[in-house]
PDB file of C-alpha atoms and ligand atoms in Angstrom:
ATOM      1  CA  UNK A   1     130.529  84.579  72.138  1.00 56.00           C
ATOM      2  CA  UNK A   2     127.661  86.082  74.135  1.00 56.00           C
ATOM      3  CA  UNK A   3     127.269  89.900  73.843  1.00 60.00           C
ATOM      4  CA  UNK A   4     128.036  90.310  77.546  1.00 67.00           C
ATOM      5  CA  UNK A   5     131.314  88.372  77.313  1.00 92.00           C
ATOM      6  CA  UNK A   6     132.677  90.618  74.583  1.00 98.00           C
ATOM      7  CA  UNK A   7     133.701  93.288  77.092  1.00 98.00           C
ATOM      8  CA  UNK A   8     135.090  91.064  79.827  1.00 98.00           C
ATOM      9  CA  UNK A   9     138.626  92.206  80.768  1.00 97.00           C
ATOM     10  CA  UNK A  10     138.732  94.549  77.752  1.00 98.00           C
ATOM     11  CA  UNK A  11     140.408  97.952  78.056  1.00 98.00           C
ATOM     12  CA  UNK A  12     138.002 100.646  76.880  1.00 98.00           C
ATOM     13  CA  UNK A  13     138.341 104.411  76.574  1.00 99.00           C
ATOM     14  CA  UNK A  14     135.146 106.480  76.507  1.00 99.00           C
ATOM     15  CA  UNK A  15     135.421 110.170  75.619  1.00 99.00           C
ATOM     16  CA  UNK A  16     132.717 112.460  76.977  1.00 98.00           C
ATOM     17  CA  UNK A  17     132.423 109.829  79.694  1.00 98.00           C
ATOM     18  CA  UNK A  18     131.226 112.154  82.431  1.00 98.00           C
ATOM     19  CA  UNK A  19     127.754 112.816  81.006  1.00 98.00           C
ATOM     20  CA  UNK A  20     124.803 111.352  79.124  1.00 98.00           C
ATOM     21  CA  UNK A  21     125.511 108.487  76.726  1.00 98.00           C
ATOM     22  CA  UNK A  22     129.224 108.417  77.639  1.00 98.00           C
ATOM     23  CA  UNK A  23     128.502 108.084  81.344  1.00 98.00           C
ATOM     24  CA  UNK A  24     125.960 105.317  80.707  1.00 98.00           C
ATOM     25  CA  UNK A  25     128.508 103.566  78.458  1.00 98.00           C
ATOM     26  CA  UNK A  26     131.093 103.655  81.268  1.00 98.00           C
ATOM     27  CA  UNK A  27     128.574 102.279  83.747  1.00 98.00           C
ATOM     28  CA  UNK A  28     127.392  99.439  81.513  1.00 98.00           C
ATOM     29  CA  UNK A  29     130.923  98.550  80.348  1.00 98.00           C
ATOM     30  CA  UNK A  30     131.960  98.210  83.992  1.00 98.00           C
ATOM     31  CA  UNK A  31     128.907  96.042  84.627  1.00 98.00           C
ATOM     32  CA  UNK A  32     129.961  93.843  81.694  1.00 98.00           C
ATOM     33  CA  UNK A  33     133.440  93.335  83.138  1.00 98.00           C
ATOM     34  CA  UNK A  34     135.516  95.866  81.189  1.00 98.00           C
ATOM     35  CA  UNK A  35     138.361  98.050  82.416  1.00 98.00           C
ATOM     36  CA  UNK A  36     137.240 101.596  81.686  1.00 98.00           C
ATOM     37  CA  UNK A  37     139.029 104.871  81.152  1.00 98.00           C
ATOM     38  CA  UNK A  38     136.447 107.627  81.571  1.00 98.00           C
ATOM     39  CA  UNK A  39     137.707 110.640  79.607  1.00 98.00           C
ATOM     40  CA  UNK A  40     136.384 114.167  79.986  1.00 98.00           C
ATOM     41  CA  UNK A  41     137.642 117.715  79.766  1.00 98.00           C
ATOM     42  CA  UNK A  42     136.579 119.128  83.139  1.00 98.00           C
ATOM     43  CA  UNK A  43     138.472 117.551  86.066  1.00 98.00           C
ATOM     44  CA  UNK A  44     135.761 118.272  88.636  1.00 98.00           C
ATOM     45  CA  UNK A  45     132.962 116.870  86.454  1.00 98.00           C
ATOM     46  CA  UNK A  46     135.021 113.772  85.656  1.00 98.00           C
ATOM     47  CA  UNK A  47     135.872 113.205  89.320  1.00 98.00           C
ATOM     48  CA  UNK A  48     132.210 113.575  90.327  1.00 98.00           C
ATOM     49  CA  UNK A  49     131.052 111.198  87.571  1.00 98.00           C
ATOM     50  CA  UNK A  50     133.672 108.607  88.492  1.00 98.00           C
ATOM     51  CA  UNK A  51     132.661 108.876  92.173  1.00 97.00           C
ATOM     52  CA  UNK A  52     129.024 108.371  91.232  1.00 97.00           C
ATOM     53  CA  UNK A  53     129.960 105.050  89.628  1.00 97.00           C
ATOM     54  CA  UNK A  54     131.289 103.787  92.961  1.00 95.00           C
ATOM     55  CA  UNK A  55     134.493 101.977  93.707  1.00 92.00           C
ATOM     56  CA  UNK A  56     135.611  99.712  90.882  1.00 92.00           C
ATOM     57  CA  UNK A  57     139.227  99.722  92.018  1.00 89.00           C
ATOM     58  CA  UNK A  58     141.668  99.552  89.132  1.00 91.00           C
ATOM     59  CA  UNK A  59     138.826  98.826  86.686  1.00 98.00           C
ATOM     60  CA  UNK A  60     137.788 102.496  86.497  1.00 98.00           C
ATOM     61  CA  UNK A  61     140.325 105.208  85.766  1.00 98.00           C
ATOM     62  CA  UNK A  62     139.962 108.731  84.504  1.00 98.00           C
ATOM     63  CA  UNK A  63     141.628 110.813  81.812  1.00 98.00           C
ATOM     64  CA  UNK A  64     141.451 114.574  81.459  1.00 98.00           C
ATOM     65  CA  UNK A  65     141.349 115.426  77.787  1.00 98.00           C
ATOM     66  CA  UNK A  66     139.884 118.146  75.627  1.00 98.00           C
ATOM     67  CA  UNK A  67     139.078 116.254  72.428  1.00 98.00           C
ATOM     68  CA  UNK A  68     139.615 119.330  70.268  1.00 98.00           C
ATOM     69  CA  UNK A  69     143.325 119.230  71.150  1.00 98.00           C
ATOM     70  CA  UNK A  70     145.315 116.679  69.157  1.00 98.00           C
ATOM     71  CA  UNK A  71     148.245 116.506  71.600  1.00 98.00           C
ATOM     72  CA  UNK A  72     145.918 115.808  74.530  1.00 98.00           C
ATOM     73  CA  UNK A  73     144.014 113.075  72.667  1.00 99.00           C
ATOM     74  CA  UNK A  74     147.235 111.444  71.472  1.00 98.00           C
ATOM     75  CA  UNK A  75     148.813 111.522  74.937  1.00 98.00           C
ATOM     76  CA  UNK A  76     145.673 110.205  76.653  1.00 98.00           C
ATOM     77  CA  UNK A  77     145.176 107.276  74.271  1.00 98.00           C
ATOM     78  CA  UNK A  78     148.835 106.263  74.091  1.00 98.00           C
ATOM     79  CA  UNK A  79     149.185 106.706  77.865  1.00 98.00           C
ATOM     80  CA  UNK A  80     146.154 104.576  78.687  1.00 98.00           C
ATOM     81  CA  UNK A  81     147.128 101.847  76.214  1.00 98.00           C
ATOM     82  CA  UNK A  82     150.666 101.845  77.586  1.00 98.00           C
ATOM     83  CA  UNK A  83     149.495 101.640  81.192  1.00 98.00           C
ATOM     84  CA  UNK A  84     146.939  98.909  80.524  1.00 98.00           C
ATOM     85  CA  UNK A  85     149.186  97.065  78.077  1.00 98.00           C
ATOM     86  CA  UNK A  86     146.420  97.056  75.469  1.00 98.00           C
ATOM     87  CA  UNK A  87     143.610  99.108  73.927  1.00 98.00           C
ATOM     88  CA  UNK A  88     140.622  97.030  72.958  1.00 98.00           C
ATOM     89  CA  UNK A  89     137.826  99.530  72.437  1.00 99.00           C
ATOM     90  CA  UNK A  90     137.861 103.260  71.849  1.00 99.00           C
ATOM     91  CA  UNK A  91     134.509 105.051  72.074  1.00 99.00           C
ATOM     92  CA  UNK A  92     134.857 108.450  70.377  1.00 98.00           C
ATOM     93  CA  UNK A  93     131.669 109.678  71.981  1.00 98.00           C
ATOM     94  CA  UNK A  94     132.296 113.288  73.080  1.00 98.00           C
ATOM     95  CA  UNK A  95     130.318 115.780  71.069  1.00 98.00           C
ATOM     96  CA  UNK A  96     128.048 118.767  71.067  1.00 98.00           C
ATOM     97  CA  UNK A  97     124.631 119.327  69.565  1.00 96.00           C
ATOM     98  CA  UNK A  98     123.715 122.140  67.257  1.00 91.00           C
ATOM     99  CA  UNK A  99     120.100 122.732  66.322  1.00 93.00           C
ATOM    100  CA  UNK A 100     120.035 126.241  64.995  1.00 94.00           C
ATOM    101  CA  UNK A 101     118.630 128.113  62.016  1.00 95.00           C
ATOM    102  CA  UNK A 102     121.354 128.205  59.380  1.00 96.00           C
ATOM    103  CA  UNK A 103     121.209 132.001  59.049  1.00 96.00           C
ATOM    104  CA  UNK A 104     121.732 132.443  62.805  1.00 95.00           C
ATOM    105  CA  UNK A 105     124.937 130.376  62.943  1.00 96.00           C
ATOM    106  CA  UNK A 106     128.249 132.209  63.035  1.00 97.00           C
ATOM    107  CA  UNK A 107     131.477 130.984  61.483  1.00 98.00           C
ATOM    108  CA  UNK A 108     132.717 130.563  65.076  1.00 97.00           C
ATOM    109  CA  UNK A 109     129.813 128.115  65.634  1.00 97.00           C
ATOM    110  CA  UNK A 110     130.910 126.180  62.530  1.00 98.00           C
ATOM    111  CA  UNK A 111     134.481 126.030  63.784  1.00 98.00           C
ATOM    112  CA  UNK A 112     133.493 124.908  67.280  1.00 98.00           C
ATOM    113  CA  UNK A 113     131.199 122.133  66.102  1.00 98.00           C
ATOM    114  CA  UNK A 114     133.635 120.820  63.471  1.00 98.00           C
ATOM    115  CA  UNK A 115     136.511 120.839  65.977  1.00 98.00           C
ATOM    116  CA  UNK A 116     134.426 119.081  68.628  1.00 98.00           C
ATOM    117  CA  UNK A 117     132.532 116.553  66.539  1.00 98.00           C
ATOM    118  CA  UNK A 118     134.879 115.825  63.620  1.00 98.00           C
ATOM    119  CA  UNK A 119     138.491 116.624  64.508  1.00 98.00           C
ATOM    120  CA  UNK A 120     138.012 114.866  67.859  1.00 98.00           C
ATOM    121  CA  UNK A 121     137.139 111.640  66.064  1.00 99.00           C
ATOM    122  CA  UNK A 122     139.988 112.037  63.563  1.00 99.00           C
ATOM    123  CA  UNK A 123     142.433 112.591  66.452  1.00 99.00           C
ATOM    124  CA  UNK A 124     141.094 109.544  68.304  1.00 99.00           C
ATOM    125  CA  UNK A 125     141.268 107.279  65.267  1.00 99.00           C
ATOM    126  CA  UNK A 126     144.719 108.637  64.384  1.00 99.00           C
ATOM    127  CA  UNK A 127     146.041 107.686  67.824  1.00 99.00           C
ATOM    128  CA  UNK A 128     144.282 104.329  68.127  1.00 99.00           C
ATOM    129  CA  UNK A 129     144.790 102.738  64.702  1.00 99.00           C
ATOM    130  CA  UNK A 130     148.592 102.245  64.982  1.00 98.00           C
ATOM    131  CA  UNK A 131     148.132 100.655  68.427  1.00 98.00           C
ATOM    132  CA  UNK A 132     145.405  98.341  67.159  1.00 98.00           C
ATOM    133  CA  UNK A 133     147.405  97.463  64.039  1.00 98.00           C
ATOM    134  CA  UNK A 134     150.291  96.403  66.267  1.00 98.00           C
ATOM    135  CA  UNK A 135     147.907  94.328  68.358  1.00 98.00           C
ATOM    136  CA  UNK A 136     146.214  92.899  65.260  1.00 98.00           C
ATOM    137  CA  UNK A 137     142.884  93.611  66.984  1.00 98.00           C
ATOM    138  CA  UNK A 138     140.700  96.384  68.333  1.00 98.00           C
ATOM    139  CA  UNK A 139     137.346  98.070  67.936  1.00 99.00           C
ATOM    140  CA  UNK A 140     136.705 101.778  67.333  1.00 99.00           C
ATOM    141  CA  UNK A 141     133.172 102.969  68.018  1.00 99.00           C
ATOM    142  CA  UNK A 142     132.392 106.460  66.786  1.00 99.00           C
ATOM    143  CA  UNK A 143     129.265 108.320  67.814  1.00 98.00           C
ATOM    144  CA  UNK A 144     127.469 109.849  64.879  1.00 98.00           C
ATOM    145  CA  UNK A 145     123.724 110.522  65.001  1.00 98.00           C
ATOM    146  CA  UNK A 146     120.515 109.871  63.149  1.00 98.00           C
ATOM    147  CA  UNK A 147     121.471 113.290  61.731  1.00 98.00           C
ATOM    148  CA  UNK A 148     124.549 111.564  60.319  1.00 98.00           C
ATOM    149  CA  UNK A 149     122.420 109.384  58.016  1.00 98.00           C
ATOM    150  CA  UNK A 150     119.314 111.562  57.471  1.00 98.00           C
ATOM    151  CA  UNK A 151     119.501 115.389  57.182  1.00 98.00           C
ATOM    152  CA  UNK A 152     117.121 117.061  59.658  1.00 97.00           C
ATOM    153  CA  UNK A 153     116.310 120.715  58.919  1.00 97.00           C
ATOM    154  CA  UNK A 154     117.826 123.295  61.324  1.00 96.00           C
ATOM    155  CA  UNK A 155     120.698 120.881  61.933  1.00 97.00           C
ATOM    156  CA  UNK A 156     122.947 121.744  58.988  1.00 98.00           C
ATOM    157  CA  UNK A 157     126.022 122.308  61.163  1.00 98.00           C
ATOM    158  CA  UNK A 158     125.478 119.212  63.274  1.00 98.00           C
ATOM    159  CA  UNK A 159     124.481 117.067  60.320  1.00 98.00           C
ATOM    160  CA  UNK A 160     127.617 118.034  58.378  1.00 98.00           C
ATOM    161  CA  UNK A 161     129.774 116.852  61.283  1.00 98.00           C
ATOM    162  CA  UNK A 162     127.861 113.636  61.824  1.00 98.00           C
ATOM    163  CA  UNK A 163     127.705 112.669  58.112  1.00 98.00           C
ATOM    164  CA  UNK A 164     131.492 113.073  58.253  1.00 98.00           C
ATOM    165  CA  UNK A 165     131.752 110.726  61.216  1.00 99.00           C
ATOM    166  CA  UNK A 166     129.537 108.136  59.518  1.00 99.00           C
ATOM    167  CA  UNK A 167     131.522 108.322  56.278  1.00 98.00           C
ATOM    168  CA  UNK A 168     134.879 108.063  58.006  1.00 99.00           C
ATOM    169  CA  UNK A 169     133.812 105.130  60.169  1.00 99.00           C
ATOM    170  CA  UNK A 170     132.155 103.184  57.381  1.00 98.00           C
ATOM    171  CA  UNK A 171     135.165 103.581  55.054  1.00 98.00           C
ATOM    172  CA  UNK A 172     137.529 102.375  57.758  1.00 99.00           C
ATOM    173  CA  UNK A 173     135.239  99.455  58.632  1.00 98.00           C
ATOM    174  CA  UNK A 174     135.920  97.975  55.215  1.00 98.00           C
ATOM    175  CA  UNK A 175     139.524  99.161  54.982  1.00 98.00           C
ATOM    176  CA  UNK A 176     140.655  97.499  58.205  1.00 98.00           C
ATOM    177  CA  UNK A 177     138.367  94.434  58.341  1.00 98.00           C
ATOM    178  CA  UNK A 178     141.124  92.065  57.237  1.00 98.00           C
ATOM    179  CA  UNK A 179     143.548  93.685  59.710  1.00 98.00           C
ATOM    180  CA  UNK A 180     141.394  92.698  62.675  1.00 98.00           C
ATOM    181  CA  UNK A 181     140.176  96.204  63.541  1.00 98.00           C
ATOM    182  CA  UNK A 182     136.433  96.612  63.810  1.00 98.00           C
ATOM    183  CA  UNK A 183     134.567  99.892  63.364  1.00 99.00           C
ATOM    184  CA  UNK A 184     131.031 100.731  64.446  1.00 99.00           C
ATOM    185  CA  UNK A 185     129.006 103.919  64.025  1.00 99.00           C
ATOM    186  CA  UNK A 186     126.437 104.757  66.667  1.00 98.00           C
ATOM    187  CA  UNK A 187     123.487 106.754  65.333  1.00 98.00           C
ATOM    188  CA  UNK A 188     121.356 107.791  68.297  1.00 98.00           C
ATOM    189  CA  UNK A 189     118.077 109.637  67.920  1.00 97.00           C
ATOM    190  CA  UNK A 190     116.539 111.582  70.778  1.00 95.00           C
ATOM    191  CA  UNK A 191     118.200 109.974  73.776  1.00 98.00           C
ATOM    192  CA  UNK A 192     117.418 111.549  77.165  1.00 97.00           C
ATOM    193  CA  UNK A 193     120.655 113.371  78.035  1.00 97.00           C
ATOM    194  CA  UNK A 194     121.688 116.928  78.959  1.00 95.00           C
ATOM    195  CA  UNK A 195     122.632 117.628  75.311  1.00 95.00           C
ATOM    196  CA  UNK A 196     119.206 119.183  74.766  1.00 93.00           C
ATOM    197  CA  UNK A 197     120.000 121.925  77.307  1.00 92.00           C
ATOM    198  CA  UNK A 198     123.275 123.029  75.717  1.00 93.00           C
ATOM    199  CA  UNK A 199     124.035 125.386  72.858  1.00 92.00           C
ATOM    200  CA  UNK A 200     127.054 125.182  70.545  1.00 94.00           C
ATOM    201  CA  UNK A 201     129.097 127.618  72.644  1.00 92.00           C
ATOM    202  CA  UNK A 202     128.629 125.406  75.718  1.00 91.00           C
ATOM    203  CA  UNK A 203     126.021 127.549  77.455  1.00 92.00           C
ATOM    204  CA  UNK A 204     123.682 125.391  79.549  1.00 92.00           C
ATOM    205  CA  UNK A 205     120.055 126.520  79.448  1.00 89.00           C
ATOM    206  CA  UNK A 206     118.570 125.037  82.608  1.00 85.00           C
ATOM    207  CA  UNK A 207     115.090 126.211  81.596  1.00 82.00           C
ATOM    208  CA  UNK A 208     115.159 123.859  78.596  1.00 84.00           C
ATOM    209  CA  UNK A 209     113.869 120.399  79.317  1.00 83.00           C
ATOM    210  CA  UNK A 210     114.670 117.061  77.757  1.00 90.00           C
ATOM    211  CA  UNK A 211     111.896 116.168  75.247  1.00 88.00           C
ATOM    212  CA  UNK A 212     109.175 113.990  76.810  1.00 90.00           C
ATOM    213  CA  UNK A 213     109.500 111.376  74.091  1.00 92.00           C
ATOM    214  CA  UNK A 214     113.301 111.005  74.472  1.00 96.00           C
ATOM    215  CA  UNK A 215     114.507 107.395  74.813  1.00 98.00           C
ATOM    216  CA  UNK A 216     115.990 106.305  78.184  1.00 98.00           C
ATOM    217  CA  UNK A 217     119.771 106.475  78.022  1.00 98.00           C
ATOM    218  CA  UNK A 218     120.413 103.200  79.907  1.00 98.00           C
ATOM    219  CA  UNK A 219     118.157 101.308  77.495  1.00 98.00           C
ATOM    220  CA  UNK A 220     119.900 102.933  74.531  1.00 98.00           C
ATOM    221  CA  UNK A 221     123.340 101.992  75.812  1.00 98.00           C
ATOM    222  CA  UNK A 222     122.371  98.377  76.458  1.00 98.00           C
ATOM    223  CA  UNK A 223     121.174  98.056  72.881  1.00 98.00           C
ATOM    224  CA  UNK A 224     124.277  99.822  71.577  1.00 98.00           C
ATOM    225  CA  UNK A 225     126.697  97.578  73.458  1.00 98.00           C
ATOM    226  CA  UNK A 226     124.894  94.411  72.348  1.00 98.00           C
ATOM    227  CA  UNK A 227     125.170  95.532  68.724  1.00 98.00           C
ATOM    228  CA  UNK A 228     128.779  96.681  69.032  1.00 98.00           C
ATOM    229  CA  UNK A 229     129.614  93.248  70.455  1.00 98.00           C
ATOM    230  CA  UNK A 230     127.853  91.628  67.508  1.00 98.00           C
ATOM    231  CA  UNK A 231     130.099  93.648  65.165  1.00 98.00           C
ATOM    232  CA  UNK A 232     127.363  95.826  63.684  1.00 98.00           C
ATOM    233  CA  UNK A 233     128.434  98.661  61.363  1.00 98.00           C
ATOM    234  CA  UNK A 234     125.741 101.331  61.624  1.00 98.00           C
ATOM    235  CA  UNK A 235     123.772 101.130  64.871  1.00 98.00           C
ATOM    236  CA  UNK A 236     120.548 103.136  64.967  1.00 98.00           C
ATOM    237  CA  UNK A 237     119.049 103.551  68.426  1.00 98.00           C
ATOM    238  CA  UNK A 238     116.163 103.389  69.140  1.00 97.00           C
ATOM    239  CA  UNK A 239     115.592 101.242  66.098  1.00 95.00           C
ATOM    240  CA  UNK A 240     111.925 102.198  65.710  1.00 95.00           C
ATOM    241  CA  UNK A 241     110.903 104.341  63.889  1.00 93.00           C
ATOM    242  CA  UNK A 242     114.334 105.590  62.831  1.00 96.00           C
ATOM    243  CA  UNK A 243     115.725 102.634  60.874  1.00 96.00           C
ATOM    244  CA  UNK A 244     112.789 102.541  58.523  1.00 96.00           C
ATOM    245  CA  UNK A 245     112.871 106.332  58.177  1.00 96.00           C
ATOM    246  CA  UNK A 246     116.554 106.199  57.269  1.00 97.00           C
ATOM    247  CA  UNK A 247     115.971 103.500  54.632  1.00 97.00           C
ATOM    248  CA  UNK A 248     112.934 105.296  53.215  1.00 98.00           C
ATOM    249  CA  UNK A 249     114.814 108.613  52.974  1.00 98.00           C
ATOM    250  CA  UNK A 250     117.533 107.043  50.831  1.00 98.00           C
ATOM    251  CA  UNK A 251     114.915 105.258  48.727  1.00 98.00           C
ATOM    252  CA  UNK A 252     113.385 108.668  47.917  1.00 97.00           C
ATOM    253  CA  UNK A 253     110.094 107.918  49.660  1.00 97.00           C
ATOM    254  CA  UNK A 254     107.711 110.930  49.245  1.00 98.00           C
ATOM    255  CA  UNK A 255     106.386 110.324  52.768  1.00 96.00           C
ATOM    256  CA  UNK A 256     109.807 111.199  54.273  1.00 97.00           C
ATOM    257  CA  UNK A 257     110.156 114.190  51.938  1.00 97.00           C
ATOM    258  CA  UNK A 258     106.880 115.497  53.371  1.00 97.00           C
ATOM    259  CA  UNK A 259     107.946 114.655  56.919  1.00 96.00           C
ATOM    260  CA  UNK A 260     111.207 116.628  56.639  1.00 97.00           C
ATOM    261  CA  UNK A 261     109.484 119.607  55.000  1.00 98.00           C
ATOM    262  CA  UNK A 262     106.939 119.661  57.825  1.00 97.00           C
ATOM    263  CA  UNK A 263     109.745 119.361  60.395  1.00 96.00           C
ATOM    264  CA  UNK A 264     111.426 122.420  58.838  1.00 97.00           C
ATOM    265  CA  UNK A 265     108.179 124.381  59.008  1.00 97.00           C
ATOM    266  CA  UNK A 266     107.405 123.338  62.601  1.00 96.00           C
ATOM    267  CA  UNK A 267     110.930 123.988  63.844  1.00 95.00           C
ATOM    268  CA  UNK A 268     111.075 127.432  62.225  1.00 96.00           C
ATOM    269  CA  UNK A 269     107.727 128.320  63.772  1.00 95.00           C
ATOM    270  CA  UNK A 270     108.860 127.036  67.161  1.00 93.00           C
ATOM    271  CA  UNK A 271     112.146 128.997  66.988  1.00 92.00           C
ATOM    272  CA  UNK A 272     110.223 132.144  66.085  1.00 93.00           C
ATOM    273  CA  UNK A 273     107.598 131.805  68.811  1.00 93.00           C
ATOM    274  CA  UNK A 274     109.407 129.999  71.679  1.00 87.00           C
ATOM    275  CA  UNK A 275     113.089 130.491  70.836  1.00 83.00           C
ATOM    276  CA  UNK A 276     113.695 126.719  70.806  1.00 83.00           C
ATOM    277  CA  UNK A 277     112.994 124.038  68.223  1.00 83.00           C
ATOM    278  CA  UNK A 278     110.835 121.792  70.426  1.00 77.00           C
TER     279      UNK A 278
HETATM  280  N1  LIG B 301     121.339 112.537  73.132  1.00 84.18           N
HETATM  281  C1  LIG B 301     120.967 112.407  71.862  1.00 84.18           C
HETATM  282  O1  LIG B 301     119.782 112.391  71.527  1.00 84.18           O
HETATM  283  C2  LIG B 301     122.010 112.256  70.794  1.00 84.18           C
HETATM  284  C3  LIG B 301     121.536 112.020  69.473  1.00 84.18           C
HETATM  285  C4  LIG B 301     122.463 111.864  68.471  1.00 84.18           C
HETATM  286  C5  LIG B 301     123.819 111.880  68.740  1.00 84.18           C
HETATM  287  N2  LIG B 301     124.245 112.119  70.031  1.00 84.18           N
HETATM  288  C6  LIG B 301     125.691 112.149  70.238  1.00 84.18           C
HETATM  289  O2  LIG B 301     126.020 111.398  71.387  1.00 84.18           O
HETATM  290  C7  LIG B 301     127.261 111.889  71.934  1.00 84.18           C
HETATM  291  C8  LIG B 301     127.084 112.088  73.432  1.00 84.18           C
HETATM  292  O3  LIG B 301     126.112 113.094  73.636  1.00 84.18           O
HETATM  293  P1  LIG B 301     125.123 113.118  74.888  1.00 84.18           P
HETATM  294  O4  LIG B 301     123.743 113.132  74.349  1.00 84.18           O
HETATM  295  O5  LIG B 301     125.499 112.105  75.865  1.00 84.18           O
HETATM  296  O6  LIG B 301     125.410 114.611  75.415  1.00 84.18           O
HETATM  297  P2  LIG B 301     126.039 115.182  76.782  1.00 84.18           P
HETATM  298  O7  LIG B 301     125.342 114.586  77.944  1.00 84.18           O
HETATM  299  O8  LIG B 301     126.022 116.650  76.592  1.00 84.18           O
HETATM  300  O9  LIG B 301     127.525 114.635  76.761  1.00 84.18           O
HETATM  301  C9  LIG B 301     128.501 115.142  75.898  1.00 84.18           C
HETATM  302  C10 LIG B 301     129.849 114.838  76.474  1.00 84.18           C
HETATM  303  O10 LIG B 301     130.863 115.300  75.554  1.00 84.18           O
HETATM  304  C11 LIG B 301     131.785 116.071  76.302  1.00 84.18           C
HETATM  305  N3  LIG B 301     132.516 117.055  75.501  1.00 84.18           N
HETATM  306  C12 LIG B 301     132.012 118.055  74.727  1.00 84.18           C
HETATM  307  N4  LIG B 301     133.011 118.782  74.198  1.00 84.18           N
HETATM  308  C13 LIG B 301     134.175 118.227  74.641  1.00 84.18           C
HETATM  309  C14 LIG B 301     135.548 118.530  74.471  1.00 84.18           C
HETATM  310  N5  LIG B 301     135.944 119.560  73.707  1.00 84.18           N
HETATM  311  N6  LIG B 301     136.458 117.737  75.072  1.00 84.18           N
HETATM  312  C15 LIG B 301     136.078 116.704  75.852  1.00 84.18           C
HETATM  313  N7  LIG B 301     134.805 116.379  76.074  1.00 84.18           N
HETATM  314  C16 LIG B 301     133.857 117.136  75.475  1.00 84.18           C
HETATM  315  C17 LIG B 301     130.946 116.751  77.381  1.00 84.18           C
HETATM  316  O11 LIG B 301     131.784 117.271  78.403  1.00 84.18           O
HETATM  317  P3  LIG B 301     131.248 118.431  79.395  1.00 84.18           P
HETATM  318  O12 LIG B 301     130.286 117.751  80.336  1.00 84.18           O
HETATM  319  O13 LIG B 301     132.494 118.929  80.050  1.00 84.18           O
HETATM  320  O14 LIG B 301     130.572 119.458  78.531  1.00 84.18           O
HETATM  321  C18 LIG B 301     130.093 115.556  77.802  1.00 84.18           C
HETATM  322  O15 LIG B 301     130.820 114.725  78.650  1.00 84.18           O
HETATM  323  C19 LIG B 301     127.581 113.179  71.170  1.00 84.18           C
HETATM  324  O16 LIG B 301     128.553 112.896  70.187  1.00 84.18           O
HETATM  325  C20 LIG B 301     126.256 113.533  70.515  1.00 84.18           C
HETATM  326  O17 LIG B 301     126.418 114.280  69.346  1.00 84.18           O
HETATM  327  C21 LIG B 301     123.369 112.295  71.054  1.00 84.18           C
END
């Protein structure tokens, strides 16, 4: 099967679908022939994002769901699957960033980021697995991060959540392979989205830009969807230089040890002089 055909007529739910990677996923899934439920927490943002995608008739629908609330996630996923008669792909994509010096983080920050990045995925998987088991098929795609396979300094909170997502998704990939349910973990690195402007508490800092070297989101999503269709487990995007860095880190390469120590130094200096890490 060609990568593009994989999504034809499939029912997909994308959380965090109104912005960044989630929005680009909705757009590209529609282009590849899928029926898409764009899920987001803010009705006006979701409506505006859905409008921006144009008229896809019944192929694009919206769901209002705060992913930190189990009852909302459960209702949204069961409702969409019931309405469509099937649930083929669930993209647990919603999440928040968190690049902050460890000593500056409050316990409230920890709670917010774990609720948003970890419990959201647990709730999504919890709702989708029984449906997919009944169907004997399905694909759950959880968004982790490069910080979910390599530990960047000043990202202890974020990295904890994303290592959790990677671990959960990889375990389930093996556990459910013979039951027909596929699992993929997306590990993006530096993709050009509004995430760089937001802090853990949701404040948007308009004065912060997106890093110049960030990878274009449409390109990232095309690569992601090709690899999801091919059944890949861990999907690092962009592949260069991050895949080799990931492998070298786990091989104990001194070059990566030096790189991460320098990153810690540079980020601390940047926080102290500019108030941001880049
Ligand atoms: N961009 C990168 O470089 C990068 C790198 C690694 C991993 N990621 C991961 O990629 C995923 C998407 O991020 P992005 O870069 O596309 O950022 P983004 O543009 O900020 O999008 C995040 C989306 O998640 C939604 N969201 C946050 N909290 C939510 C909640 N409680 N309930 C429902 N929706 C919620 C946001 O909704 P609102 O618009 O209402 O806030 C938004 O739609 C995240 O999991 C992120 O950790 C991104």
